[in-house]
mmCIF file of C-alpha atoms in Angstrom:
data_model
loop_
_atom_site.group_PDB
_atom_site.id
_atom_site.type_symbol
_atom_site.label_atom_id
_atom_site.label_comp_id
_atom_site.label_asym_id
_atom_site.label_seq_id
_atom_site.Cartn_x
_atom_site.Cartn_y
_atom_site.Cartn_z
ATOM 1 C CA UNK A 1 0.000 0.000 0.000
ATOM 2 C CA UNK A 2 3.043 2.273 0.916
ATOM 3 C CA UNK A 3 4.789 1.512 -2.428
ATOM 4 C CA UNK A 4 1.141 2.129 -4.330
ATOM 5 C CA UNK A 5 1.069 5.808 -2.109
ATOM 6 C CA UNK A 6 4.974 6.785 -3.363
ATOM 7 C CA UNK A 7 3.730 6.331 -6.771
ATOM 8 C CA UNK A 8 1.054 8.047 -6.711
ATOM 9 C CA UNK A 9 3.246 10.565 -5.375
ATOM 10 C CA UNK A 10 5.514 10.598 -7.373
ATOM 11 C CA UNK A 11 3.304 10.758 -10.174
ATOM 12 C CA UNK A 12 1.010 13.712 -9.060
ATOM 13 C CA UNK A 13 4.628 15.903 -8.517
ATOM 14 C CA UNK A 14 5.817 15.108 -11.786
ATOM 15 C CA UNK A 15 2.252 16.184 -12.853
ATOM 16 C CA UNK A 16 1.910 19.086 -11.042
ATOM 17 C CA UNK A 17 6.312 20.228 -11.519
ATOM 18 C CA UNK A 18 5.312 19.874 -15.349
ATOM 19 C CA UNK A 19 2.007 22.269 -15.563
ATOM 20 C CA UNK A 20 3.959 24.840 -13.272
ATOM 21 C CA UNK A 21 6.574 24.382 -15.563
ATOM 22 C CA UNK A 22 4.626 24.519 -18.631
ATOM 23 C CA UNK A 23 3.029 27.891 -17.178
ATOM 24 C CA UNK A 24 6.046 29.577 -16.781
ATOM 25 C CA UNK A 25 7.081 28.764 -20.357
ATOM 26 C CA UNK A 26 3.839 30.068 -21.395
ATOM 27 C CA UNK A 27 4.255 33.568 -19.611
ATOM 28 C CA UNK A 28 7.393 33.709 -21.110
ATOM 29 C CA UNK A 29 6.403 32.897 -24.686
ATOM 30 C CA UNK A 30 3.116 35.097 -24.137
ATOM 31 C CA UNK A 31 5.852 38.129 -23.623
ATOM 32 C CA UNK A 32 8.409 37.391 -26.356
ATOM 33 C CA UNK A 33 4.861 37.293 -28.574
ATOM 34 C CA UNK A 34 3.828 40.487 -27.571
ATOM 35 C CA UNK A 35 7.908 41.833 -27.995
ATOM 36 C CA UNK A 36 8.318 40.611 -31.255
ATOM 37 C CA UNK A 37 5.243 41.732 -32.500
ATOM 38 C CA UNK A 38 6.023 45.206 -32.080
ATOM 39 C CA UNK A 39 9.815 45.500 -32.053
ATOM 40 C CA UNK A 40 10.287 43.595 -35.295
ATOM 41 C CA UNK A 41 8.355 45.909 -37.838
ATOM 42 C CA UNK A 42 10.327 48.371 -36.512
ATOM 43 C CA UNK A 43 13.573 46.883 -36.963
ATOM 44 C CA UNK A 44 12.445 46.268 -40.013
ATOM 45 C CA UNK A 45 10.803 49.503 -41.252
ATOM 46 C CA UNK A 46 13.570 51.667 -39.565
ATOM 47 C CA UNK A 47 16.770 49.789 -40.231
ATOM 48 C CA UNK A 48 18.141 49.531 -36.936
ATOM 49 C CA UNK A 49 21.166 47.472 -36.662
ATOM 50 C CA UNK A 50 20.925 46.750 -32.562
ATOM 51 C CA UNK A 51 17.612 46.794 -30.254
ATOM 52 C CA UNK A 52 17.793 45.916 -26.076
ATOM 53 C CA UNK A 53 14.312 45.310 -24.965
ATOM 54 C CA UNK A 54 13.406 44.098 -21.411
ATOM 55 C CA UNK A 55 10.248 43.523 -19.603
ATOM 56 C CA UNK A 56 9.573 43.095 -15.905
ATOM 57 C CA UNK A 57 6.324 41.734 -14.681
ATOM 58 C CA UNK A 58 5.002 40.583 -11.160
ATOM 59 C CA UNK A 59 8.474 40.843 -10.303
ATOM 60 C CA UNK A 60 10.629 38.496 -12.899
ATOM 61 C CA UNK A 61 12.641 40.084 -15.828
ATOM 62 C CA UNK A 62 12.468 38.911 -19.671
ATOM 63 C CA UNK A 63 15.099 40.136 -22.134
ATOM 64 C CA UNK A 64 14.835 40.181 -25.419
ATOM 65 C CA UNK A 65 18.001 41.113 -28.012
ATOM 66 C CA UNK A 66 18.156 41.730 -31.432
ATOM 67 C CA UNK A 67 20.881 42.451 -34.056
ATOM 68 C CA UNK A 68 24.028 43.763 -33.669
ATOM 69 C CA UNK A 69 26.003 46.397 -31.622
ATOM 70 C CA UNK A 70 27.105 48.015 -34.443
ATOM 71 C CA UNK A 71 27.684 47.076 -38.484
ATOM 72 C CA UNK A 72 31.033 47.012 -38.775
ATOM 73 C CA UNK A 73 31.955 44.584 -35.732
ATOM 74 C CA UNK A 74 29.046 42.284 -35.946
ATOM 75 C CA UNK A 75 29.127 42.029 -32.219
ATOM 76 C CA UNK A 76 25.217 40.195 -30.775
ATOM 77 C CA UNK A 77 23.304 42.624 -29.199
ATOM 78 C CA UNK A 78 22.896 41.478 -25.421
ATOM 79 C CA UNK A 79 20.973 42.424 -21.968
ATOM 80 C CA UNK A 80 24.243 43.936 -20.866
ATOM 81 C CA UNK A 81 25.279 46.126 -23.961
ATOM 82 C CA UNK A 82 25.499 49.606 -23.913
ATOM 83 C CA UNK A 83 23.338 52.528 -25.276
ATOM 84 C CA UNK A 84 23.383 56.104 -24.844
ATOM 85 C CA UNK A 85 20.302 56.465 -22.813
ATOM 86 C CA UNK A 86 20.030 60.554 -23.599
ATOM 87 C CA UNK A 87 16.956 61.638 -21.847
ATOM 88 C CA UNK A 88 16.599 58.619 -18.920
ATOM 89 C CA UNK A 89 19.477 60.184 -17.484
ATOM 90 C CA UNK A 90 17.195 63.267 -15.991
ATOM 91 C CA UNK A 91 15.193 60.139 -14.110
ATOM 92 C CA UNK A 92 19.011 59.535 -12.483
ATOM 93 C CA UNK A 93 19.468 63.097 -11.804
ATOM 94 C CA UNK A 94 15.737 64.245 -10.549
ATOM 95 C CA UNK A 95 16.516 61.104 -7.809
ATOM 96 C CA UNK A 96 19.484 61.841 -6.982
ATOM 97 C CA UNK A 97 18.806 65.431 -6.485
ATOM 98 C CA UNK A 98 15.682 63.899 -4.148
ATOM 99 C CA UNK A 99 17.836 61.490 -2.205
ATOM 100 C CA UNK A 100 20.006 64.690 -1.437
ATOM 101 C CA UNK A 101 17.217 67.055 -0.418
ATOM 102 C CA UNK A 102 16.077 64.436 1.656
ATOM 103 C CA UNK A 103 19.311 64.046 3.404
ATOM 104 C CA UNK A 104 19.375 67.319 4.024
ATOM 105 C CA UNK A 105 22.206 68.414 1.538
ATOM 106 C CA UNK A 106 20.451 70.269 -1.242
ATOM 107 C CA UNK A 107 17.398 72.180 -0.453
ATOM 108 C CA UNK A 108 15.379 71.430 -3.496
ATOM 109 C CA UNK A 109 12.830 74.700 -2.987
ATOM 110 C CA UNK A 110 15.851 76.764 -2.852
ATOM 111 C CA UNK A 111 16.733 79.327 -5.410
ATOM 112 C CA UNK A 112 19.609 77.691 -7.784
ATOM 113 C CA UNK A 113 21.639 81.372 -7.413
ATOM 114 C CA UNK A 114 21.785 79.859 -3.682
ATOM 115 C CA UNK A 115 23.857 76.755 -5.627
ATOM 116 C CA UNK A 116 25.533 78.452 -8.724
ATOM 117 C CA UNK A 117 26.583 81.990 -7.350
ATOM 118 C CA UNK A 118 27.875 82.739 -10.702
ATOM 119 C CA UNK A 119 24.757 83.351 -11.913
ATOM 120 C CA UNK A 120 24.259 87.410 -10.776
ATOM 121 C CA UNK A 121 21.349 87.027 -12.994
ATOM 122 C CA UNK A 122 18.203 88.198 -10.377
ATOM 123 C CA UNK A 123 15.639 85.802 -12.305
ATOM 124 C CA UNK A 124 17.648 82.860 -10.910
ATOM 125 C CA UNK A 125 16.849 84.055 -7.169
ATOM 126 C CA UNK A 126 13.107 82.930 -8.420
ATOM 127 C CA UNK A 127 13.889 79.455 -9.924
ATOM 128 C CA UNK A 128 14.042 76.727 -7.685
ATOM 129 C CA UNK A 129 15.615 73.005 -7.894
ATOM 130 C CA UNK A 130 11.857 72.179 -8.259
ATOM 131 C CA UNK A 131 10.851 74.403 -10.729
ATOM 132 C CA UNK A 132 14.029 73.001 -13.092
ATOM 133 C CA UNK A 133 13.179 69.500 -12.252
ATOM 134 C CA UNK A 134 9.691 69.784 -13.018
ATOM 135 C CA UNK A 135 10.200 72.213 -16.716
ATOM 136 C CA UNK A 136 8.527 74.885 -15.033
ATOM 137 C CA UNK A 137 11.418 76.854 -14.842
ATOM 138 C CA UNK A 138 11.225 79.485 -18.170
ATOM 139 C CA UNK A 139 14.193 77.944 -19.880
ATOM 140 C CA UNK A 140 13.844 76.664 -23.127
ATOM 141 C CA UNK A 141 14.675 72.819 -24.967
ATOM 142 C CA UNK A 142 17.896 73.251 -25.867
ATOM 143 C CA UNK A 143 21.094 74.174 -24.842
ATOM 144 C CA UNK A 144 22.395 77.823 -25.914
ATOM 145 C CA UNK A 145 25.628 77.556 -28.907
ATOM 146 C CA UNK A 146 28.233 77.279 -25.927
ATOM 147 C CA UNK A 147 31.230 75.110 -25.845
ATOM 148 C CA UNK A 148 32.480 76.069 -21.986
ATOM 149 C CA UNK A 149 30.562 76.598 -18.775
ATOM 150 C CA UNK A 150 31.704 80.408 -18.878
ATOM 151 C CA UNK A 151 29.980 80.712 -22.039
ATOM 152 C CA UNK A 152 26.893 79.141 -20.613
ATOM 153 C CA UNK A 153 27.170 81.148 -17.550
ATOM 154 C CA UNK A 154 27.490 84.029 -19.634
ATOM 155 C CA UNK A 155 24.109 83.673 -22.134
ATOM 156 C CA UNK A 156 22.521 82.521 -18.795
ATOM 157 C CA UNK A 157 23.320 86.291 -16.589
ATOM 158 C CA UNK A 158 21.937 88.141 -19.956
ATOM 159 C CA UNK A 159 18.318 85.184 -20.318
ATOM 160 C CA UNK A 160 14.857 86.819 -19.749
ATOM 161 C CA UNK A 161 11.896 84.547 -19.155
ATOM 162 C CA UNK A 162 9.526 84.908 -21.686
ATOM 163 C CA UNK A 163 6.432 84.449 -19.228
ATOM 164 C CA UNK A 164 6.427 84.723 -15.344
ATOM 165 C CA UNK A 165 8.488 81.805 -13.772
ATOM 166 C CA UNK A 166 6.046 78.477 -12.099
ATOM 167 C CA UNK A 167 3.207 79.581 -14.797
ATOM 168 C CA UNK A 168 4.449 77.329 -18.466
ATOM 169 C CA UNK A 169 5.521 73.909 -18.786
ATOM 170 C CA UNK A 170 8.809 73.826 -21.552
ATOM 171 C CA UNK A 171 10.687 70.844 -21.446
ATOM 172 C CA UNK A 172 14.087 71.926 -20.964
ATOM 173 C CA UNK A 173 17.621 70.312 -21.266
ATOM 174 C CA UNK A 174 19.305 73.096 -19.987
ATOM 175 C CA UNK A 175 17.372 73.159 -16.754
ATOM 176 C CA UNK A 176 18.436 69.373 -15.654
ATOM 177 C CA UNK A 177 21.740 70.623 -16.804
ATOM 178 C CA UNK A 178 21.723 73.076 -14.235
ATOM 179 C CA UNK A 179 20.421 70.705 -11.719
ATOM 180 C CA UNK A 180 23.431 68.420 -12.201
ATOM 181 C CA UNK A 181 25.970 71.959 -11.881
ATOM 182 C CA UNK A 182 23.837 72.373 -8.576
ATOM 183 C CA UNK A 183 24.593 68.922 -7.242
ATOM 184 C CA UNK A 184 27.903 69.653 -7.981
ATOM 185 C CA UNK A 185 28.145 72.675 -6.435
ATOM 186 C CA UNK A 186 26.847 71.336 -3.167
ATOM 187 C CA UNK A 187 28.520 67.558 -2.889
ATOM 188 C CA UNK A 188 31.081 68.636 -4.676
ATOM 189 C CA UNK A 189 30.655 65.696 -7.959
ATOM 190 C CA UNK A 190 27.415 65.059 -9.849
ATOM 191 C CA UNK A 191 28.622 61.857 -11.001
ATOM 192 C CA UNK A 192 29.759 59.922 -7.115
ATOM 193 C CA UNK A 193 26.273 61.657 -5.706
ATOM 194 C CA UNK A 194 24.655 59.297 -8.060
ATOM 195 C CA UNK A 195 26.492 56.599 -8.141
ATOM 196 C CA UNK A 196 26.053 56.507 -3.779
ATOM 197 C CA UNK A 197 22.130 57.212 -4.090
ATOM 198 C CA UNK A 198 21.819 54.739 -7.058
ATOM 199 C CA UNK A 199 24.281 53.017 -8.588
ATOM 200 C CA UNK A 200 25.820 51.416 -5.771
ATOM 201 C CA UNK A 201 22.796 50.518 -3.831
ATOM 202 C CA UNK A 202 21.101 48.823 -7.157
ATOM 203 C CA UNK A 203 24.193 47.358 -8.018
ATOM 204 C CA UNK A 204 23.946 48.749 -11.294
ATOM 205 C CA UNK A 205 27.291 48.030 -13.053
ATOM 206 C CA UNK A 206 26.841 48.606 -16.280
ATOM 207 C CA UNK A 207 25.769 52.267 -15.868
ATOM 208 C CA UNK A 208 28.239 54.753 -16.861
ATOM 209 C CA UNK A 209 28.408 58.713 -17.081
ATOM 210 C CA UNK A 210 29.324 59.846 -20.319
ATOM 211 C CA UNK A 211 31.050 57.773 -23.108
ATOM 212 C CA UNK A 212 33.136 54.411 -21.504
ATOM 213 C CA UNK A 213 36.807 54.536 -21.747
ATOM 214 C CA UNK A 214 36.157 50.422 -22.686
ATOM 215 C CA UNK A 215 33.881 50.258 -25.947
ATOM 216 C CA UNK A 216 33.897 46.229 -26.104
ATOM 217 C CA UNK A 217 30.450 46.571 -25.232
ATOM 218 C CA UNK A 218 29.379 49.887 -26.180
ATOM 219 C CA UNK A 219 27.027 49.896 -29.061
ATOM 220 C CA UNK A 220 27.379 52.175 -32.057
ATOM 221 C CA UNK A 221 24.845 55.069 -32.451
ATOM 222 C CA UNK A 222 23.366 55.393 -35.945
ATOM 223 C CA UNK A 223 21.402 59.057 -37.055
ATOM 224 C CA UNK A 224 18.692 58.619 -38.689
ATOM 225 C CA UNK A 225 20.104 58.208 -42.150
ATOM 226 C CA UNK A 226 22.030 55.608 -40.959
ATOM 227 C CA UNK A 227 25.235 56.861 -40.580
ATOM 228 C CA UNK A 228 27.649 55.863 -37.882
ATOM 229 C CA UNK A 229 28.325 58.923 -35.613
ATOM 230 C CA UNK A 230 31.928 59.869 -33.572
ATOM 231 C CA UNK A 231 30.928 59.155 -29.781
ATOM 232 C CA UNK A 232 30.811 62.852 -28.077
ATOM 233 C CA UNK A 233 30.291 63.751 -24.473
ATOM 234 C CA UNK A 234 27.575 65.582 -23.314
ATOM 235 C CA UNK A 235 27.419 69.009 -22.707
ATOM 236 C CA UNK A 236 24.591 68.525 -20.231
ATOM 237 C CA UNK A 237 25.489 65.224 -18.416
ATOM 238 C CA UNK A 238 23.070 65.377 -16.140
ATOM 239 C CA UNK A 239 20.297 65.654 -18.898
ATOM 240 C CA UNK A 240 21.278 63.361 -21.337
ATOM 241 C CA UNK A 241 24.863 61.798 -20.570
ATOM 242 C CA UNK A 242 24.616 58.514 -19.622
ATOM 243 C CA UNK A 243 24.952 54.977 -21.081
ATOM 244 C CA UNK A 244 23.253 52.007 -19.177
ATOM 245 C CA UNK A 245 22.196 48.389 -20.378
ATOM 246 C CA UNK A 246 18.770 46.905 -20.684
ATOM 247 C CA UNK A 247 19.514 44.729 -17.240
ATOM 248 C CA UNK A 248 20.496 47.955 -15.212
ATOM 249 C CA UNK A 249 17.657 49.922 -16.303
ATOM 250 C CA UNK A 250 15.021 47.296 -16.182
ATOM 251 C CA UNK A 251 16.452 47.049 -12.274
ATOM 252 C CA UNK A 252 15.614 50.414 -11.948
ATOM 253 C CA UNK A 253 12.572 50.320 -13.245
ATOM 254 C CA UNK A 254 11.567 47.760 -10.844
ATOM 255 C CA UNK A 255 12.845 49.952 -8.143
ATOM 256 C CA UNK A 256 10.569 52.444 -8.902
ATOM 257 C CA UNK A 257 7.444 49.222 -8.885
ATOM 258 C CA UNK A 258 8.499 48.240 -5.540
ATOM 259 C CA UNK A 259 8.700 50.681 -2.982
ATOM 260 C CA UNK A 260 10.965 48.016 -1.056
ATOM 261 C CA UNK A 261 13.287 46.889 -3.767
ATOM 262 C CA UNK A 262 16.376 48.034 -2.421
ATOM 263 C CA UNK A 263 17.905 47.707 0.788
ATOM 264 C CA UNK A 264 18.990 51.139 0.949
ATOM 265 C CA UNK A 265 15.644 52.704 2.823
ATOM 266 C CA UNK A 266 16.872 56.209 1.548
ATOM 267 C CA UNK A 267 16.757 55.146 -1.922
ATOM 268 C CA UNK A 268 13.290 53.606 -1.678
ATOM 269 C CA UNK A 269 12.161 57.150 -0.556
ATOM 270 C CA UNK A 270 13.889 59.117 -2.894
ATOM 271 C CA UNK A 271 12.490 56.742 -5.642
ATOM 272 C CA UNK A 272 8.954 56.928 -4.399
ATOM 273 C CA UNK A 273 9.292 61.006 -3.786
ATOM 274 C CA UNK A 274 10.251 61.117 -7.807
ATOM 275 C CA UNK A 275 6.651 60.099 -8.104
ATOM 276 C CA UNK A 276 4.631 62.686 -6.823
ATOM 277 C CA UNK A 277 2.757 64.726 -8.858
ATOM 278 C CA UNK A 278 3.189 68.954 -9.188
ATOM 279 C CA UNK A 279 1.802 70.075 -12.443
ATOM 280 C CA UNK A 280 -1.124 69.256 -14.996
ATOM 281 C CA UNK A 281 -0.611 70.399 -18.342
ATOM 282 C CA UNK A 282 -3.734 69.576 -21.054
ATOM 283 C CA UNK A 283 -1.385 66.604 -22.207
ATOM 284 C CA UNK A 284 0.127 64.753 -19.253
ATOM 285 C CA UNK A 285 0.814 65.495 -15.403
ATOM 286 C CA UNK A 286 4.502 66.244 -14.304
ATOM 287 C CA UNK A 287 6.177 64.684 -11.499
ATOM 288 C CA UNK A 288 10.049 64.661 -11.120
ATOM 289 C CA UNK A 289 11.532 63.623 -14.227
ATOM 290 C CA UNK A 290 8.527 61.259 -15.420
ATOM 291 C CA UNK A 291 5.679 61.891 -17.272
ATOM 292 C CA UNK A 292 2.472 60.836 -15.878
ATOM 293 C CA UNK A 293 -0.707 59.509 -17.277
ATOM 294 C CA UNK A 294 -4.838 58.522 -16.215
ATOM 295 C CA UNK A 295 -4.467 54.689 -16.606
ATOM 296 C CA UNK A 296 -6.513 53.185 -18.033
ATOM 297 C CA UNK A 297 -4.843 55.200 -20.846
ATOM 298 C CA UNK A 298 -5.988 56.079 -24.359
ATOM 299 C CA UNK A 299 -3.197 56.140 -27.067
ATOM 300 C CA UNK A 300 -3.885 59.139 -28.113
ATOM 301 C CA UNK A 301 -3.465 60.689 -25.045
ATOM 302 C CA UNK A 302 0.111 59.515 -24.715
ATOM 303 C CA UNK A 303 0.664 60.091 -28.565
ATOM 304 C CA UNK A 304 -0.303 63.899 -27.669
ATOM 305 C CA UNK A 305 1.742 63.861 -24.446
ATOM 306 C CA UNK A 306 4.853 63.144 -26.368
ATOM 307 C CA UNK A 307 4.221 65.321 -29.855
ATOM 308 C CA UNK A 308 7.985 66.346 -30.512
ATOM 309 C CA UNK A 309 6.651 70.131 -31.659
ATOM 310 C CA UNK A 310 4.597 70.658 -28.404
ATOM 311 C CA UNK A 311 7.067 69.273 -26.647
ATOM 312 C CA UNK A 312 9.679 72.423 -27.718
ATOM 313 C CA UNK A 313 6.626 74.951 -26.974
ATOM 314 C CA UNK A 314 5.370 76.426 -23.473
ATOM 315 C CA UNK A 315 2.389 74.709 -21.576
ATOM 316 C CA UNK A 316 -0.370 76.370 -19.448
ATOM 317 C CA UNK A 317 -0.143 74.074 -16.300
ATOM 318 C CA UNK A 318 -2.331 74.096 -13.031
ATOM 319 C CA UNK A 319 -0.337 73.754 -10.062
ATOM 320 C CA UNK A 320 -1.348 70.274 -8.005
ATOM 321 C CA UNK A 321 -0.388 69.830 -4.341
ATOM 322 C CA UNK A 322 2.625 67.074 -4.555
ATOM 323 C CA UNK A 323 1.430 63.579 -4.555
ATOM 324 C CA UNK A 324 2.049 60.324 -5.169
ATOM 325 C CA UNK A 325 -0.896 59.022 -7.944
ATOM 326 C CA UNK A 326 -1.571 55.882 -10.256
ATOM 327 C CA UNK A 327 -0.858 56.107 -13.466
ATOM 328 C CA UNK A 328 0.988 55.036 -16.673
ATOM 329 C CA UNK A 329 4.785 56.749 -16.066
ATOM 330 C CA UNK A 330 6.865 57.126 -19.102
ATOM 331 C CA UNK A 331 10.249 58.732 -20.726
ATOM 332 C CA UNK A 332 11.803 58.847 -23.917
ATOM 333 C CA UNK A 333 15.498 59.356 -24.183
ATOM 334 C CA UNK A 334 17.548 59.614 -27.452
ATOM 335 C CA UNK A 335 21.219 60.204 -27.190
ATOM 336 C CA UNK A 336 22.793 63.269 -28.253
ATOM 337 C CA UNK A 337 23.386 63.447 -31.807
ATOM 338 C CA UNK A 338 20.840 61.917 -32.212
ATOM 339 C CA UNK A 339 21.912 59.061 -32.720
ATOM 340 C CA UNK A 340 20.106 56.620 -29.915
ATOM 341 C CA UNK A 341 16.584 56.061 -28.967
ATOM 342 C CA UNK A 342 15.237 54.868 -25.757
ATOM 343 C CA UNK A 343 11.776 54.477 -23.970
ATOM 344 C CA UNK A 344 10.881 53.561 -20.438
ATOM 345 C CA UNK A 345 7.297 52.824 -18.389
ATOM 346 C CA UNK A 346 5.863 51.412 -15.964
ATOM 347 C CA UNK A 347 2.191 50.843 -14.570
ATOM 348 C CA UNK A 348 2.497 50.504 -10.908
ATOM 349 C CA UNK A 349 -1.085 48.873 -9.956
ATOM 350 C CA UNK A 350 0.057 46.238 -13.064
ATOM 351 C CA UNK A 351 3.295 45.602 -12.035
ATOM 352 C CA UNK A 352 4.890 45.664 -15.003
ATOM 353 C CA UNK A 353 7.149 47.889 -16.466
ATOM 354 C CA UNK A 354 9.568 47.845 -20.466
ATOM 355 C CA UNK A 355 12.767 49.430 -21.290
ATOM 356 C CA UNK A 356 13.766 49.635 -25.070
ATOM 357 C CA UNK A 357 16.970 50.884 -25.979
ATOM 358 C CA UNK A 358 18.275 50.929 -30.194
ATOM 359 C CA UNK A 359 21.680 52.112 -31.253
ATOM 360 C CA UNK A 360 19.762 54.125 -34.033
ATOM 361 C CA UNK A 361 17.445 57.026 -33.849
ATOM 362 C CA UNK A 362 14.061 56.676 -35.176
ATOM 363 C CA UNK A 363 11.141 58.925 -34.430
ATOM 364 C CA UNK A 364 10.445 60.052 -31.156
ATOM 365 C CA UNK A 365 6.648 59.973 -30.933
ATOM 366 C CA UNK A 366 6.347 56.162 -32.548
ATOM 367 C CA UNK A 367 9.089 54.970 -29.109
ATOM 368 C CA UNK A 368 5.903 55.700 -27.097
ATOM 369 C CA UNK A 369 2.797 53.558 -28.646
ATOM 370 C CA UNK A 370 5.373 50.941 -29.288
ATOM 371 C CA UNK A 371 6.201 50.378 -25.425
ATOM 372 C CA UNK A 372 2.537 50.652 -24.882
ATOM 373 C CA UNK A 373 1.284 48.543 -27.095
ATOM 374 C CA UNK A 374 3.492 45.766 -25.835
ATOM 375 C CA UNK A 375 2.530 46.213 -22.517
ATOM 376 C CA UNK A 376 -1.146 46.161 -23.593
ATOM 377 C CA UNK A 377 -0.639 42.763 -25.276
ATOM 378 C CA UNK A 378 0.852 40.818 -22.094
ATOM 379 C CA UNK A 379 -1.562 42.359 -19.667
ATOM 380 C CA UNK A 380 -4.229 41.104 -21.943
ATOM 381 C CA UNK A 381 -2.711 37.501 -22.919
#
């Protein structure tokens, strides 16, 4: 009877280990459907040599590669290559400067003349840290024709806001630039105050300011014509200088899903404080450094949220008190030169959350639906 018992046993585990296993399998191939169906046409349709995509959901990771890191060297494409990550940097800076405000080093509803006392400009005694991390400082897209930080400083102590300061949304470079000059001002390096609020504590080691010395793994960013493009530094590091990997970013992603992630209680705060809500513009809400959207969410909505010509022009906003909110969060990155494109979001009540990196730039507002639309399809399969 004993022996009859082990079989049965045995059988019903082997039974049981095989649909669990057969389950998982499915989850998986449910995702890579849902991937492929997206990221392939545009492979396809916009010649792009290399593509990192990675996808975390109820708290396991799926990476998905394709092509190569660049042309000539035929190297694979993997979940630890390299791609300028332009844009997703501010996300690095806005929580840095939050993990430093909340340890009491930065003040971040301080003027930034308090920070930068070479600006004897008297508008810059009304912009805060806030009010640059949030693109409700005045200051416009892009960066000024400057080659030196005196020359910056310079076109900065002659600037006049076009409207009063706190009253227009204009996504601006320049103002996370000036963020990152703050930090450095008051810690005295940008680049070790966020590697010891984020790097470090995520263990993100593939994550790297400006261009890496080593370029084994560094992919090669195409323009849109296809060309291969000299690697430059940033003149804004802190808005668009880093290069990361799909596995660090898709870490930090899931970070910002679980308020408990890291070990680092600090960081969790910071993270969660990036969050919170301060302005509503007719397109999308701001918090610090992401973009926030209703969810359930209506593509057109997030089409019009990230329309490359409204993005360069000023927004009525209405001030909201700062709080955290549901939503679909979301930013678009491509590196300077344009010659990278990258997407993040996440849907906190889902629990899932895509990064998608290519070493060639293809238009900004299709990044957007196509991270959507793949995160549509597994929630639904």
């Amino acid at each position: 009877m004993k022996s009859i018992n082990k079989i049965i046993l045995t059988v019903s585990l082997c039974y049981f280990g095989q649909n669990a296993l057969a389950a998982a399998v499915t989850q998986e191939q449910k995702i890579a459907a849902a991937v492929n169906t997206y990221i392939q046409p545009v492979i396809k349709q916009c010649r792009i040599p290399g593509m990192a995509v990675a996808v975390t959901f109820n708290g396991k990771n799926y990476f998905f590669n394709y092509g190569v890191l660049s042309r000539q060297s035929k190297k694979p494409v993997t979940q630890y290559s390299l791609f300028g990550i332009g844009s997703l940097t501010k996300l690095f800076t806005a929580t840095t400067a939050v993990y430093l405000d909340q340890a009491k080093k930065i003040n971040l509803n301080s003027p930034i003349s308090h920070y930068l006392t070479q600006l004897k400009n008297p508008e810059f005694n009304k912009i805060t840290l806030i009010n640059l991390l949030t693109h409700t400082s005045g200051l416009s897209l892009f960066t000024p024709a400057v080659s030196s930080q005196s020359q910056l400083v310079t076109y900065l102590n002659k600037w006049t806001p076009k409207d009063p300061i706190g009253t227009e949304r204009m996504y601006s470079n320049l103002g996370y630039g000036l963020v990152g000059m703050s930090i450095q001002s008051a810690t005295g390096s940008y680049k070790k105050s966020v590697a010891d609020a984020i790097l470090k504590p995520l263990k993100l080691s593939h994550t790297y300011f400006q261009t890496p010395s080593n370029k084994n793994n560094l992919a090669q960013g195409y323009n849109s014509a296809g060309k291969a493009i000299p690697f430059t530094d940033s003149t804004l590091p802190a808005a668009s200088g880093m290069y990361s990997s799909s596995a660090d970013l898709i870490r930090f992603v899931q970070a910002n899903l679980q308020s408990k992630f890291s070990t680092a209680k600090s960081l969790n705060m910071a993270l969660q404080a990036t969050q919170k809500v301060y302005y509503k513009t007719p397109f999308l809400t701001q918090a610090l450094g992401w973009e926030v959207y209703p969810y359930p969410l209506k593509l057109q909505t997030l089409t019009q949220g990230h329309n490359s010509e409204l993005k360069a022009k000023a927004s009525k906003l209405n001030t909201l008190p700062p709080a955290n909110q549901e939503g679909y969060f979301d930013k678009t990155g491509t590196g300077d030169q344009n010659t990278f494109a990258s997407y993040v979001a996440f849907i906190p009540q889902q629990k899932i959350g895509i990064v998608i990196l290519a070493n060639k730039f293809y238009p900004f507002n299709e990044r957007p639906v196509v991270g959507y639309k793949i995160l549509q399809q597994i929630l639904k399969s």
